[in-house]
DNA sequence: GATAAGGTTTCCAGTGACTGGAAGGTCAAG
DNA sequence: CTTGACCTTCCAGTCACTGGAAACCTTATC
């Protein structure tokens, strides 16, 4: 399989696949013409990457998960810990965004949004500490 | 005021303040020794930036908001539109993160997390499309 | 055999919003 | 006069790609 086929099948753009090779996540051999030749295992790894990234795991997380995935002796606790920590980070991020949203929503609804210059949003940004 | 004082008062690190000068958000004059001299208006702008950034506005958003803030003739609708669009983006992000969290939560709770290698998290990442 | 389209290669540079670090100039206190 | 804290500039790195250029390869058509 050439890079284009893998890209189509995995949903990961060719550029990104090359980048993943650069950072050592996949190591497809080369054909005599220099083209990368992707095996089924490479394909699987990339699909795995796509799903893990879609769940917001960092590249380093993915690297660890891939290693665990390939390690038939791994303890599921190791995987679970990575996922749990990631889950905690996501929840923190959600909480932060919720706070932002609430503040913004209040500001937006307090602003008349007409042609007058009076604007509570700017007033707030200018003077009041956000909580 | 020197950069350190402004940093302390605005909560923005000196490095970041210099960066903001680089990209033209503030333009403090210089003393004879080359030190930046921050006026009250610079201080206000930086405090404004700090709050707008804390609400997740991008630098370009902030640039626009600052311009509107300084424009006494502005229409509050302009500000409101920026804020509303930003609000919509935040809500999209929250929805994405919520979906991630739900998936991850399910995966984490389905994994025994012991010494055995059997792990639903890896199985999922390896084979099942995420929704 | 020529040619054109499309796929592949490498390499370099840019994104956003900083942040770290090095090398050096300045200032106030003791 | 030295110490230490502050300030300056510049360069490089972060994260995870993404865009673009220039050149090579393959396939199809004429």
PDB file of C-alpha atoms (C1' of nucleotides) in Angstrom:
ATOM      1  CA  UNK A   1       0.000   0.000   0.000  1.00  0.00           C
ATOM      2  CA  UNK A   2       1.186   3.462  -0.843  1.00  0.00           C
ATOM      3  CA  UNK A   3       0.708   6.459   1.379  1.00  0.00           C
ATOM      4  CA  UNK A   4      -2.385   7.634  -0.480  1.00  0.00           C
ATOM      5  CA  UNK A   5      -4.204   4.354   0.058  1.00  0.00           C
ATOM      6  CA  UNK A   6      -3.361   4.328   3.747  1.00  0.00           C
ATOM      7  CA  UNK A   7      -4.475   7.919   4.026  1.00  0.00           C
ATOM      8  CA  UNK A   8      -7.815   7.073   2.434  1.00  0.00           C
ATOM      9  CA  UNK A   9      -8.310   3.995   4.580  1.00  0.00           C
ATOM     10  CA  UNK A  10      -7.180   5.484   7.887  1.00  0.00           C
ATOM     11  CA  UNK A  11      -8.543   8.961   7.372  1.00  0.00           C
ATOM     12  CA  UNK A  12      -5.164  10.453   8.259  1.00  0.00           C
ATOM     13  CA  UNK A  13      -3.687  12.862   5.680  1.00  0.00           C
ATOM     14  CA  UNK A  14      -0.451  11.855   3.938  1.00  0.00           C
ATOM     15  CA  UNK A  15       1.356  14.812   5.465  1.00  0.00           C
ATOM     16  CA  UNK A  16       0.426  13.653   8.930  1.00  0.00           C
ATOM     17  CA  UNK A  17       1.458  10.086   8.185  1.00  0.00           C
ATOM     18  CA  UNK A  18       4.889  11.296   7.081  1.00  0.00           C
ATOM     19  CA  UNK A  19       5.072  13.323  10.246  1.00  0.00           C
ATOM     20  CA  UNK A  20       4.232  10.228  12.287  1.00  0.00           C
ATOM     21  CA  UNK A  21       7.064   8.437  10.563  1.00  0.00           C
ATOM     22  CA  UNK A  22       9.383  11.364  11.358  1.00  0.00           C
ATOM     23  CA  UNK A  23       8.654  11.070  15.050  1.00  0.00           C
ATOM     24  CA  UNK A  24       8.976   7.299  14.959  1.00  0.00           C
ATOM     25  CA  UNK A  25       5.396   6.168  15.399  1.00  0.00           C
ATOM     26  CA  UNK A  26       5.435   4.063  12.251  1.00  0.00           C
ATOM     27  CA  UNK A  27       8.378   2.750  10.260  1.00  0.00           C
ATOM     28  CA  UNK A  28       7.156   1.562   6.885  1.00  0.00           C
ATOM     29  CA  UNK A  29       9.872   0.040   4.668  1.00  0.00           C
ATOM     30  CA  UNK A  30      10.645   1.552   1.279  1.00  0.00           C
ATOM     31  CA  UNK A  31      10.136   0.263  -2.211  1.00  0.00           C
ATOM     32  CA  UNK A  32      12.978   0.395  -4.731  1.00  0.00           C
ATOM     33  CA  UNK A  33      11.592   3.684  -6.018  1.00  0.00           C
ATOM     34  CA  UNK A  34      11.753   5.223  -2.556  1.00  0.00           C
ATOM     35  CA  UNK A  35       8.029   5.057  -1.942  1.00  0.00           C
ATOM     36  CA  UNK A  36       6.868   4.049   1.518  1.00  0.00           C
ATOM     37  CA  UNK A  37       5.258   0.623   1.577  1.00  0.00           C
ATOM     38  CA  UNK A  38       2.658   0.272   4.299  1.00  0.00           C
ATOM     39  CA  UNK A  39       1.880  -3.148   5.738  1.00  0.00           C
ATOM     40  CA  UNK A  40      -1.306  -4.106   7.506  1.00  0.00           C
ATOM     41  CA  UNK A  41       0.337  -3.516  10.883  1.00  0.00           C
ATOM     42  CA  UNK A  42       1.252   0.033   9.847  1.00  0.00           C
ATOM     43  CA  UNK A  43      -2.308   0.542   8.721  1.00  0.00           C
ATOM     44  CA  UNK A  44      -3.603  -0.715  12.065  1.00  0.00           C
ATOM     45  CA  UNK A  45      -1.276   1.528  13.988  1.00  0.00           C
ATOM     46  CA  UNK A  46      -2.375   4.551  12.029  1.00  0.00           C
ATOM     47  CA  UNK A  47      -6.041   3.741  12.505  1.00  0.00           C
ATOM     48  CA  UNK A  48      -5.316   3.332  16.204  1.00  0.00           C
ATOM     49  CA  UNK A  49      -3.624   6.728  16.205  1.00  0.00           C
ATOM     50  CA  UNK A  50      -6.582   8.302  14.463  1.00  0.00           C
ATOM     51  CA  UNK A  51      -8.984   7.076  17.097  1.00  0.00           C
ATOM     52  CA  UNK A  52      -6.761   7.881  20.036  1.00  0.00           C
ATOM     53  CA  UNK A  53      -6.132  11.401  18.701  1.00  0.00           C
ATOM     54  CA  UNK A  54      -9.854  11.860  18.133  1.00  0.00           C
ATOM     55  CA  UNK A  55     -10.263  11.164  21.840  1.00  0.00           C
ATOM     56  CA  UNK A  56      -7.803  13.926  22.534  1.00  0.00           C
ATOM     57  CA  UNK A  57      -4.831  11.841  23.634  1.00  0.00           C
ATOM     58  CA  UNK A  58      -1.540  13.631  23.080  1.00  0.00           C
ATOM     59  CA  UNK A  59       1.055  12.155  20.768  1.00  0.00           C
ATOM     60  CA  UNK A  60       3.072  11.040  23.775  1.00  0.00           C
ATOM     61  CA  UNK A  61      -0.012   9.370  25.227  1.00  0.00           C
ATOM     62  CA  UNK A  62      -0.506   7.659  21.903  1.00  0.00           C
ATOM     63  CA  UNK A  63       3.072   6.512  21.825  1.00  0.00           C
ATOM     64  CA  UNK A  64       2.615   4.910  25.223  1.00  0.00           C
ATOM     65  CA  UNK A  65      -0.730   3.406  24.305  1.00  0.00           C
ATOM     66  CA  UNK A  66       0.719   1.967  21.111  1.00  0.00           C
ATOM     67  CA  UNK A  67       3.561   0.419  23.080  1.00  0.00           C
ATOM     68  CA  UNK A  68       1.096  -1.116  25.517  1.00  0.00           C
ATOM     69  CA  UNK A  69      -1.054  -2.253  22.662  1.00  0.00           C
ATOM     70  CA  UNK A  70       1.856  -4.140  21.181  1.00  0.00           C
ATOM     71  CA  UNK A  71       2.891  -5.569  24.509  1.00  0.00           C
ATOM     72  CA  UNK A  72       0.889  -8.744  24.954  1.00  0.00           C
ATOM     73  CA  UNK A  73       1.980  -8.955  28.602  1.00  0.00           C
ATOM     74  CA  UNK A  74       0.835  -5.465  29.549  1.00  0.00           C
ATOM     75  CA  UNK A  75      -1.330  -4.909  32.585  1.00  0.00           C
ATOM     76  CA  UNK A  76      -4.637  -3.296  31.751  1.00  0.00           C
ATOM     77  CA  UNK A  77      -4.037  -1.057  34.780  1.00  0.00           C
ATOM     78  CA  UNK A  78      -1.315   0.755  32.853  1.00  0.00           C
ATOM     79  CA  UNK A  79      -3.671   1.606  30.048  1.00  0.00           C
ATOM     80  CA  UNK A  80      -6.400   2.516  32.454  1.00  0.00           C
ATOM     81  CA  UNK A  81      -4.129   4.934  34.290  1.00  0.00           C
ATOM     82  CA  UNK A  82      -3.264   6.789  31.111  1.00  0.00           C
ATOM     83  CA  UNK A  83      -6.918   6.992  30.191  1.00  0.00           C
ATOM     84  CA  UNK A  84      -7.945   8.069  33.666  1.00  0.00           C
ATOM     85  CA  UNK A  85      -5.408  10.847  33.788  1.00  0.00           C
ATOM     86  CA  UNK A  86      -6.487  12.011  30.397  1.00  0.00           C
ATOM     87  CA  UNK A  87     -10.084  11.901  31.505  1.00  0.00           C
ATOM     88  CA  UNK A  88      -9.232  14.106  34.477  1.00  0.00           C
ATOM     89  CA  UNK A  89      -7.568  16.623  32.172  1.00  0.00           C
ATOM     90  CA  UNK A  90     -10.578  16.683  29.909  1.00  0.00           C
ATOM     91  CA  UNK A  91     -12.851  17.286  32.849  1.00  0.00           C
ATOM     92  CA  UNK A  92     -10.719  20.180  34.011  1.00  0.00           C
ATOM     93  CA  UNK A  93     -10.836  21.657  30.542  1.00  0.00           C
ATOM     94  CA  UNK A  94     -14.604  21.259  30.392  1.00  0.00           C
ATOM     95  CA  UNK A  95     -14.979  22.983  33.741  1.00  0.00           C
ATOM     96  CA  UNK A  96     -12.785  25.875  32.553  1.00  0.00           C
ATOM     97  CA  UNK A  97     -14.759  26.218  29.361  1.00  0.00           C
ATOM     98  CA  UNK A  98     -18.048  26.088  31.218  1.00  0.00           C
ATOM     99  CA  UNK A  99     -16.911  28.950  33.424  1.00  0.00           C
ATOM    100  CA  UNK A 100     -15.891  30.927  30.357  1.00  0.00           C
ATOM    101  CA  UNK A 101     -19.157  30.198  28.659  1.00  0.00           C
ATOM    102  CA  UNK A 102     -21.180  31.329  31.650  1.00  0.00           C
ATOM    103  CA  UNK A 103     -19.281  34.586  31.931  1.00  0.00           C
ATOM    104  CA  UNK A 104     -19.493  35.247  28.223  1.00  0.00           C
ATOM    105  CA  UNK A 105     -23.140  34.384  28.094  1.00  0.00           C
ATOM    106  CA  UNK A 106     -23.896  36.836  30.848  1.00  0.00           C
ATOM    107  CA  UNK A 107     -21.870  39.507  29.116  1.00  0.00           C
ATOM    108  CA  UNK A 108     -23.452  38.901  25.734  1.00  0.00           C
ATOM    109  CA  UNK A 109     -26.965  38.999  27.119  1.00  0.00           C
ATOM    110  CA  UNK A 110     -26.239  42.170  29.044  1.00  0.00           C
ATOM    111  CA  UNK A 111     -25.138  43.958  25.885  1.00  0.00           C
ATOM    112  CA  UNK A 112     -27.802  45.667  23.849  1.00  0.00           C
ATOM    113  CA  UNK A 113     -25.912  45.063  20.619  1.00  0.00           C
ATOM    114  CA  UNK A 114     -27.157  48.148  18.868  1.00  0.00           C
ATOM    115  CA  UNK A 115     -25.546  51.229  17.388  1.00  0.00           C
ATOM    116  CA  UNK A 116     -24.831  52.882  20.688  1.00  0.00           C
ATOM    117  CA  UNK A 117     -21.284  52.758  22.012  1.00  0.00           C
ATOM    118  CA  UNK A 118     -22.282  51.743  25.542  1.00  0.00           C
ATOM    119  CA  UNK A 119     -21.082  48.153  25.937  1.00  0.00           C
ATOM    120  CA  UNK A 120     -21.044  46.091  29.143  1.00  0.00           C
ATOM    121  CA  UNK A 121     -18.725  43.569  27.549  1.00  0.00           C
ATOM    122  CA  UNK A 122     -15.949  46.089  27.065  1.00  0.00           C
ATOM    123  CA  UNK A 123     -16.670  47.623  30.445  1.00  0.00           C
ATOM    124  CA  UNK A 124     -16.218  44.269  32.030  1.00  0.00           C
ATOM    125  CA  UNK A 125     -13.019  43.450  30.190  1.00  0.00           C
ATOM    126  CA  UNK A 126     -11.694  46.859  31.102  1.00  0.00           C
ATOM    127  CA  UNK A 127     -12.348  46.822  34.807  1.00  0.00           C
ATOM    128  CA  UNK A 128     -13.859  43.878  36.545  1.00  0.00           C
ATOM    129  CA  UNK A 129     -11.931  40.811  37.568  1.00  0.00           C
ATOM    130  CA  UNK A 130     -13.316  37.666  36.055  1.00  0.00           C
ATOM    131  CA  UNK A 131     -14.352  34.791  38.293  1.00  0.00           C
TER     132      UNK A 131
ATOM    133  CA  UNK B   1       6.602  51.922  35.372  1.00  0.00           C
ATOM    134  CA  UNK B   2       9.076  49.272  34.320  1.00  0.00           C
ATOM    135  CA  UNK B   3       8.098  45.945  32.872  1.00  0.00           C
ATOM    136  CA  UNK B   4       8.355  44.141  36.201  1.00  0.00           C
ATOM    137  CA  UNK B   5       5.877  46.469  37.877  1.00  0.00           C
ATOM    138  CA  UNK B   6       3.416  46.117  35.025  1.00  0.00           C
ATOM    139  CA  UNK B   7       3.842  42.357  35.119  1.00  0.00           C
ATOM    140  CA  UNK B   8       3.077  42.296  38.828  1.00  0.00           C
ATOM    141  CA  UNK B   9       0.087  44.596  38.476  1.00  0.00           C
ATOM    142  CA  UNK B  10      -1.412  43.017  35.375  1.00  0.00           C
ATOM    143  CA  UNK B  11      -0.541  39.409  36.126  1.00  0.00           C
ATOM    144  CA  UNK B  12       1.020  39.048  32.690  1.00  0.00           C
ATOM    145  CA  UNK B  13       4.622  37.758  32.624  1.00  0.00           C
ATOM    146  CA  UNK B  14       7.327  40.105  31.309  1.00  0.00           C
ATOM    147  CA  UNK B  15       8.070  37.717  28.452  1.00  0.00           C
ATOM    148  CA  UNK B  16       4.481  37.863  27.343  1.00  0.00           C
ATOM    149  CA  UNK B  17       4.389  41.639  27.598  1.00  0.00           C
ATOM    150  CA  UNK B  18       7.444  41.882  25.346  1.00  0.00           C
ATOM    151  CA  UNK B  19       5.736  39.510  22.965  1.00  0.00           C
ATOM    152  CA  UNK B  20       2.647  41.719  22.974  1.00  0.00           C
ATOM    153  CA  UNK B  21       4.867  44.631  22.074  1.00  0.00           C
ATOM    154  CA  UNK B  22       6.415  42.561  19.259  1.00  0.00           C
ATOM    155  CA  UNK B  23       3.026  41.946  17.729  1.00  0.00           C
ATOM    156  CA  UNK B  24       1.996  45.549  18.177  1.00  0.00           C
ATOM    157  CA  UNK B  25      -0.586  45.313  20.934  1.00  0.00           C
ATOM    158  CA  UNK B  26       1.199  47.819  23.138  1.00  0.00           C
ATOM    159  CA  UNK B  27       3.857  50.371  22.232  1.00  0.00           C
ATOM    160  CA  UNK B  28       5.477  51.659  25.388  1.00  0.00           C
ATOM    161  CA  UNK B  29       8.105  54.372  24.826  1.00  0.00           C
ATOM    162  CA  UNK B  30      11.673  53.837  25.980  1.00  0.00           C
ATOM    163  CA  UNK B  31      13.717  55.487  28.652  1.00  0.00           C
ATOM    164  CA  UNK B  32      17.231  56.745  27.890  1.00  0.00           C
ATOM    165  CA  UNK B  33      18.617  53.461  29.212  1.00  0.00           C
ATOM    166  CA  UNK B  34      16.496  51.504  26.750  1.00  0.00           C
ATOM    167  CA  UNK B  35      14.039  50.273  29.339  1.00  0.00           C
ATOM    168  CA  UNK B  36      10.390  50.217  28.384  1.00  0.00           C
ATOM    169  CA  UNK B  37       8.331  52.838  30.183  1.00  0.00           C
ATOM    170  CA  UNK B  38       4.731  51.798  30.669  1.00  0.00           C
ATOM    171  CA  UNK B  39       2.045  54.457  31.000  1.00  0.00           C
ATOM    172  CA  UNK B  40      -1.296  53.950  32.660  1.00  0.00           C
ATOM    173  CA  UNK B  41      -2.908  53.368  29.262  1.00  0.00           C
ATOM    174  CA  UNK B  42      -0.426  50.560  28.537  1.00  0.00           C
ATOM    175  CA  UNK B  43      -1.195  49.098  31.910  1.00  0.00           C
ATOM    176  CA  UNK B  44      -4.936  49.225  31.196  1.00  0.00           C
ATOM    177  CA  UNK B  45      -4.493  47.600  27.822  1.00  0.00           C
ATOM    178  CA  UNK B  46      -2.488  44.778  29.322  1.00  0.00           C
ATOM    179  CA  UNK B  47      -5.022  44.213  32.070  1.00  0.00           C
ATOM    180  CA  UNK B  48      -7.705  44.170  29.381  1.00  0.00           C
ATOM    181  CA  UNK B  49      -5.684  41.607  27.451  1.00  0.00           C
ATOM    182  CA  UNK B  50      -5.288  39.471  30.522  1.00  0.00           C
ATOM    183  CA  UNK B  51      -9.010  39.311  31.091  1.00  0.00           C
ATOM    184  CA  UNK B  52      -9.908  38.807  27.462  1.00  0.00           C
ATOM    185  CA  UNK B  53      -7.332  36.005  27.133  1.00  0.00           C
ATOM    186  CA  UNK B  54      -8.634  34.422  30.320  1.00  0.00           C
ATOM    187  CA  UNK B  55     -12.005  34.274  28.598  1.00  0.00           C
ATOM    188  CA  UNK B  56     -10.355  32.429  25.755  1.00  0.00           C
ATOM    189  CA  UNK B  57     -10.410  35.174  23.132  1.00  0.00           C
ATOM    190  CA  UNK B  58      -7.665  34.734  20.555  1.00  0.00           C
ATOM    191  CA  UNK B  59      -5.009  37.387  20.137  1.00  0.00           C
ATOM    192  CA  UNK B  60      -6.724  38.570  16.963  1.00  0.00           C
ATOM    193  CA  UNK B  61     -10.030  38.805  18.824  1.00  0.00           C
ATOM    194  CA  UNK B  62      -8.250  40.808  21.483  1.00  0.00           C
ATOM    195  CA  UNK B  63      -6.730  43.097  18.902  1.00  0.00           C
ATOM    196  CA  UNK B  64     -10.200  43.817  17.544  1.00  0.00           C
ATOM    197  CA  UNK B  65     -11.710  44.220  20.979  1.00  0.00           C
ATOM    198  CA  UNK B  66      -8.942  46.611  21.979  1.00  0.00           C
ATOM    199  CA  UNK B  67      -9.551  48.656  18.859  1.00  0.00           C
ATOM    200  CA  UNK B  68     -13.252  48.799  19.635  1.00  0.00           C
ATOM    201  CA  UNK B  69     -12.504  49.616  23.226  1.00  0.00           C
ATOM    202  CA  UNK B  70     -10.472  52.615  22.142  1.00  0.00           C
ATOM    203  CA  UNK B  71     -13.062  53.698  19.617  1.00  0.00           C
ATOM    204  CA  UNK B  72     -15.526  55.874  21.488  1.00  0.00           C
ATOM    205  CA  UNK B  73     -17.885  55.804  18.511  1.00  0.00           C
ATOM    206  CA  UNK B  74     -18.050  52.039  18.235  1.00  0.00           C
ATOM    207  CA  UNK B  75     -21.358  50.231  18.084  1.00  0.00           C
ATOM    208  CA  UNK B  76     -21.856  47.758  20.887  1.00  0.00           C
ATOM    209  CA  UNK B  77     -23.171  45.371  18.245  1.00  0.00           C
ATOM    210  CA  UNK B  78     -19.626  44.961  16.892  1.00  0.00           C
ATOM    211  CA  UNK B  79     -18.345  43.875  20.249  1.00  0.00           C
ATOM    212  CA  UNK B  80     -21.338  41.681  20.813  1.00  0.00           C
ATOM    213  CA  UNK B  81     -20.785  39.885  17.521  1.00  0.00           C
ATOM    214  CA  UNK B  82     -17.209  39.041  18.367  1.00  0.00           C
ATOM    215  CA  UNK B  83     -18.282  37.771  21.761  1.00  0.00           C
ATOM    216  CA  UNK B  84     -21.180  35.795  20.325  1.00  0.00           C
ATOM    217  CA  UNK B  85     -19.019  34.077  17.759  1.00  0.00           C
ATOM    218  CA  UNK B  86     -16.496  33.246  20.411  1.00  0.00           C
ATOM    219  CA  UNK B  87     -19.257  31.925  22.598  1.00  0.00           C
ATOM    220  CA  UNK B  88     -20.406  29.637  19.812  1.00  0.00           C
ATOM    221  CA  UNK B  89     -16.880  28.309  19.386  1.00  0.00           C
ATOM    222  CA  UNK B  90     -16.606  27.635  23.083  1.00  0.00           C
ATOM    223  CA  UNK B  91     -19.884  25.760  23.039  1.00  0.00           C
ATOM    224  CA  UNK B  92     -18.705  23.620  20.146  1.00  0.00           C
ATOM    225  CA  UNK B  93     -15.536  22.841  22.022  1.00  0.00           C
ATOM    226  CA  UNK B  94     -17.485  21.949  25.145  1.00  0.00           C
ATOM    227  CA  UNK B  95     -19.716  19.617  23.158  1.00  0.00           C
ATOM    228  CA  UNK B  96     -16.663  17.918  21.621  1.00  0.00           C
ATOM    229  CA  UNK B  97     -15.050  17.510  24.987  1.00  0.00           C
ATOM    230  CA  UNK B  98     -18.230  16.174  26.508  1.00  0.00           C
ATOM    231  CA  UNK B  99     -18.418  13.523  23.808  1.00  0.00           C
ATOM    232  CA  UNK B 100     -14.791  12.604  24.431  1.00  0.00           C
ATOM    233  CA  UNK B 101     -15.376  12.462  28.147  1.00  0.00           C
ATOM    234  CA  UNK B 102     -18.390  10.182  27.775  1.00  0.00           C
ATOM    235  CA  UNK B 103     -16.512   7.786  25.525  1.00  0.00           C
ATOM    236  CA  UNK B 104     -13.479   7.764  27.752  1.00  0.00           C
ATOM    237  CA  UNK B 105     -15.550   7.346  30.875  1.00  0.00           C
ATOM    238  CA  UNK B 106     -17.271   4.311  29.408  1.00  0.00           C
ATOM    239  CA  UNK B 107     -13.949   2.863  28.370  1.00  0.00           C
ATOM    240  CA  UNK B 108     -12.294   3.486  31.707  1.00  0.00           C
ATOM    241  CA  UNK B 109     -15.144   1.944  33.649  1.00  0.00           C
ATOM    242  CA  UNK B 110     -15.219  -1.085  31.373  1.00  0.00           C
ATOM    243  CA  UNK B 111     -11.547  -1.809  32.039  1.00  0.00           C
ATOM    244  CA  UNK B 112     -10.716  -3.924  35.057  1.00  0.00           C
ATOM    245  CA  UNK B 113      -7.429  -2.123  35.574  1.00  0.00           C
ATOM    246  CA  UNK B 114      -5.616  -5.072  37.049  1.00  0.00           C
ATOM    247  CA  UNK B 115      -2.569  -7.119  36.127  1.00  0.00           C
ATOM    248  CA  UNK B 116      -4.253  -8.982  33.318  1.00  0.00           C
ATOM    249  CA  UNK B 117      -3.517  -7.898  29.770  1.00  0.00           C
ATOM    250  CA  UNK B 118      -7.146  -7.941  28.644  1.00  0.00           C
ATOM    251  CA  UNK B 119      -8.084  -4.294  28.100  1.00  0.00           C
ATOM    252  CA  UNK B 120     -11.286  -2.958  26.524  1.00  0.00           C
ATOM    253  CA  UNK B 121      -9.709   0.469  26.080  1.00  0.00           C
ATOM    254  CA  UNK B 122      -7.053  -0.842  23.740  1.00  0.00           C
ATOM    255  CA  UNK B 123      -9.547  -3.100  22.038  1.00  0.00           C
ATOM    256  CA  UNK B 124     -11.720  -0.128  21.347  1.00  0.00           C
ATOM    257  CA  UNK B 125      -8.907   2.033  20.046  1.00  0.00           C
ATOM    258  CA  UNK B 126      -7.785  -0.816  17.872  1.00  0.00           C
ATOM    259  CA  UNK B 127     -11.031  -1.695  16.186  1.00  0.00           C
ATOM    260  CA  UNK B 128     -14.215   0.156  16.936  1.00  0.00           C
ATOM    261  CA  UNK B 129     -15.139   3.446  15.350  1.00  0.00           C
ATOM    262  CA  UNK B 130     -15.685   6.147  17.928  1.00  0.00           C
ATOM    263  CA  UNK B 131     -18.942   8.028  18.006  1.00  0.00           C
TER     264      UNK B 131
ATOM    265  C1'  DG C   1       8.284   7.872 -27.833  1.00  0.00           C
ATOM    266  C1'  DA C   2       6.125  12.186 -26.061  1.00  0.00           C
ATOM    267  C1'  DT C   3       3.213  14.129 -22.910  1.00  0.00           C
ATOM    268  C1'  DA C   4       0.132  15.099 -19.285  1.00  0.00           C
ATOM    269  C1'  DA C   5      -1.972  14.083 -14.941  1.00  0.00           C
ATOM    270  C1'  DG C   6      -1.543  12.613 -10.633  1.00  0.00           C
ATOM    271  C1'  DG C   7       1.080  10.389  -6.933  1.00  0.00           C
ATOM    272  C1'  DT C   8       5.278  10.434  -4.273  1.00  0.00           C
ATOM    273  C1'  DT C   9       9.719  12.193  -2.390  1.00  0.00           C
ATOM    274  C1'  DT C  10      12.434  15.703   0.376  1.00  0.00           C
ATOM    275  C1'  DC C  11      13.077  19.930   2.652  1.00  0.00           C
ATOM    276  C1'  DC C  12      11.913  24.373   4.543  1.00  0.00           C
ATOM    277  C1'  DA C  13       8.891  27.359   6.767  1.00  0.00           C
ATOM    278  C1'  DG C  14       4.811  28.770   9.247  1.00  0.00           C
ATOM    279  C1'  DT C  15       0.939  28.243  12.593  1.00  0.00           C
ATOM    280  C1'  DG C  16      -0.573  30.343  18.024  1.00  0.00           C
ATOM    281  C1'  DA C  17       0.817  32.145  21.902  1.00  0.00           C
ATOM    282  C1'  DC C  18       3.980  32.039  24.251  1.00  0.00           C
ATOM    283  C1'  DT C  19       8.366  30.259  27.040  1.00  0.00           C
ATOM    284  C1'  DG C  20      13.286  29.162  28.126  1.00  0.00           C
ATOM    285  C1'  DG C  21      17.862  30.398  28.013  1.00  0.00           C
ATOM    286  C1'  DA C  22      22.110  32.831  26.937  1.00  0.00           C
ATOM    287  C1'  DA C  23      24.838  36.958  26.853  1.00  0.00           C
ATOM    288  C1'  DG C  24      25.148  41.325  28.156  1.00  0.00           C
ATOM    289  C1'  DG C  25      23.755  46.263  29.976  1.00  0.00           C
ATOM    290  C1'  DT C  26      21.762  48.949  34.208  1.00  0.00           C
ATOM    291  C1'  DC C  27      20.630  50.189  38.797  1.00  0.00           C
ATOM    292  C1'  DA C  28      20.265  50.464  43.957  1.00  0.00           C
ATOM    293  C1'  DA C  29      22.142  48.851  48.341  1.00  0.00           C
ATOM    294  C1'  DG C  30      25.736  47.974  51.340  1.00  0.00           C
TER     295       DG C  30
ATOM    296  C1'  DC D   1      33.335  47.975  44.369  1.00  0.00           C
ATOM    297  C1'  DT D   2      30.751  44.218  44.359  1.00  0.00           C
ATOM    298  C1'  DT D   3      26.513  41.764  44.666  1.00  0.00           C
ATOM    299  C1'  DG D   4      22.145  40.791  43.105  1.00  0.00           C
ATOM    300  C1'  DA D   5      18.054  42.020  40.957  1.00  0.00           C
ATOM    301  C1'  DC D   6      16.369  43.928  37.069  1.00  0.00           C
ATOM    302  C1'  DC D   7      16.358  45.023  32.161  1.00  0.00           C
ATOM    303  C1'  DT D   8      17.736  44.347  27.081  1.00  0.00           C
ATOM    304  C1'  DT D   9      18.052  41.484  22.645  1.00  0.00           C
ATOM    305  C1'  DC D  10      18.111  37.405  20.054  1.00  0.00           C
ATOM    306  C1'  DC D  11      17.602  32.560  19.104  1.00  0.00           C
ATOM    307  C1'  DA D  12      15.341  28.357  19.672  1.00  0.00           C
ATOM    308  C1'  DG D  13      11.759  25.285  21.230  1.00  0.00           C
ATOM    309  C1'  DT D  14       6.984  24.010  22.296  1.00  0.00           C
ATOM    310  C1'  DC D  15       2.624  20.943  19.928  1.00  0.00           C
ATOM    311  C1'  DA D  16       0.839  18.650  16.127  1.00  0.00           C
ATOM    312  C1'  DC D  17       0.616  19.380  12.255  1.00  0.00           C
ATOM    313  C1'  DT D  18       0.074  21.984   7.445  1.00  0.00           C
ATOM    314  C1'  DG D  19       1.435  24.498   3.180  1.00  0.00           C
ATOM    315  C1'  DG D  20       4.316  24.952  -0.585  1.00  0.00           C
ATOM    316  C1'  DA D  21       8.211  24.236  -3.761  1.00  0.00           C
ATOM    317  C1'  DA D  22      11.058  21.406  -6.625  1.00  0.00           C
ATOM    318  C1'  DA D  23      11.978  17.132  -8.280  1.00  0.00           C
ATOM    319  C1'  DC D  24      11.132  12.190  -9.211  1.00  0.00           C
ATOM    320  C1'  DC D  25       7.937   8.150 -10.411  1.00  0.00           C
ATOM    321  C1'  DT D  26       3.899   5.839 -12.512  1.00  0.00           C
ATOM    322  C1'  DT D  27       0.072   5.306 -15.475  1.00  0.00           C
ATOM    323  C1'  DA D  28      -2.760   6.414 -19.310  1.00  0.00           C
ATOM    324  C1'  DT D  29      -3.334   8.337 -23.667  1.00  0.00           C
ATOM    325  C1'  DC D  30      -1.980   9.846 -28.184  1.00  0.00           C
TER     326       DC D  30
END
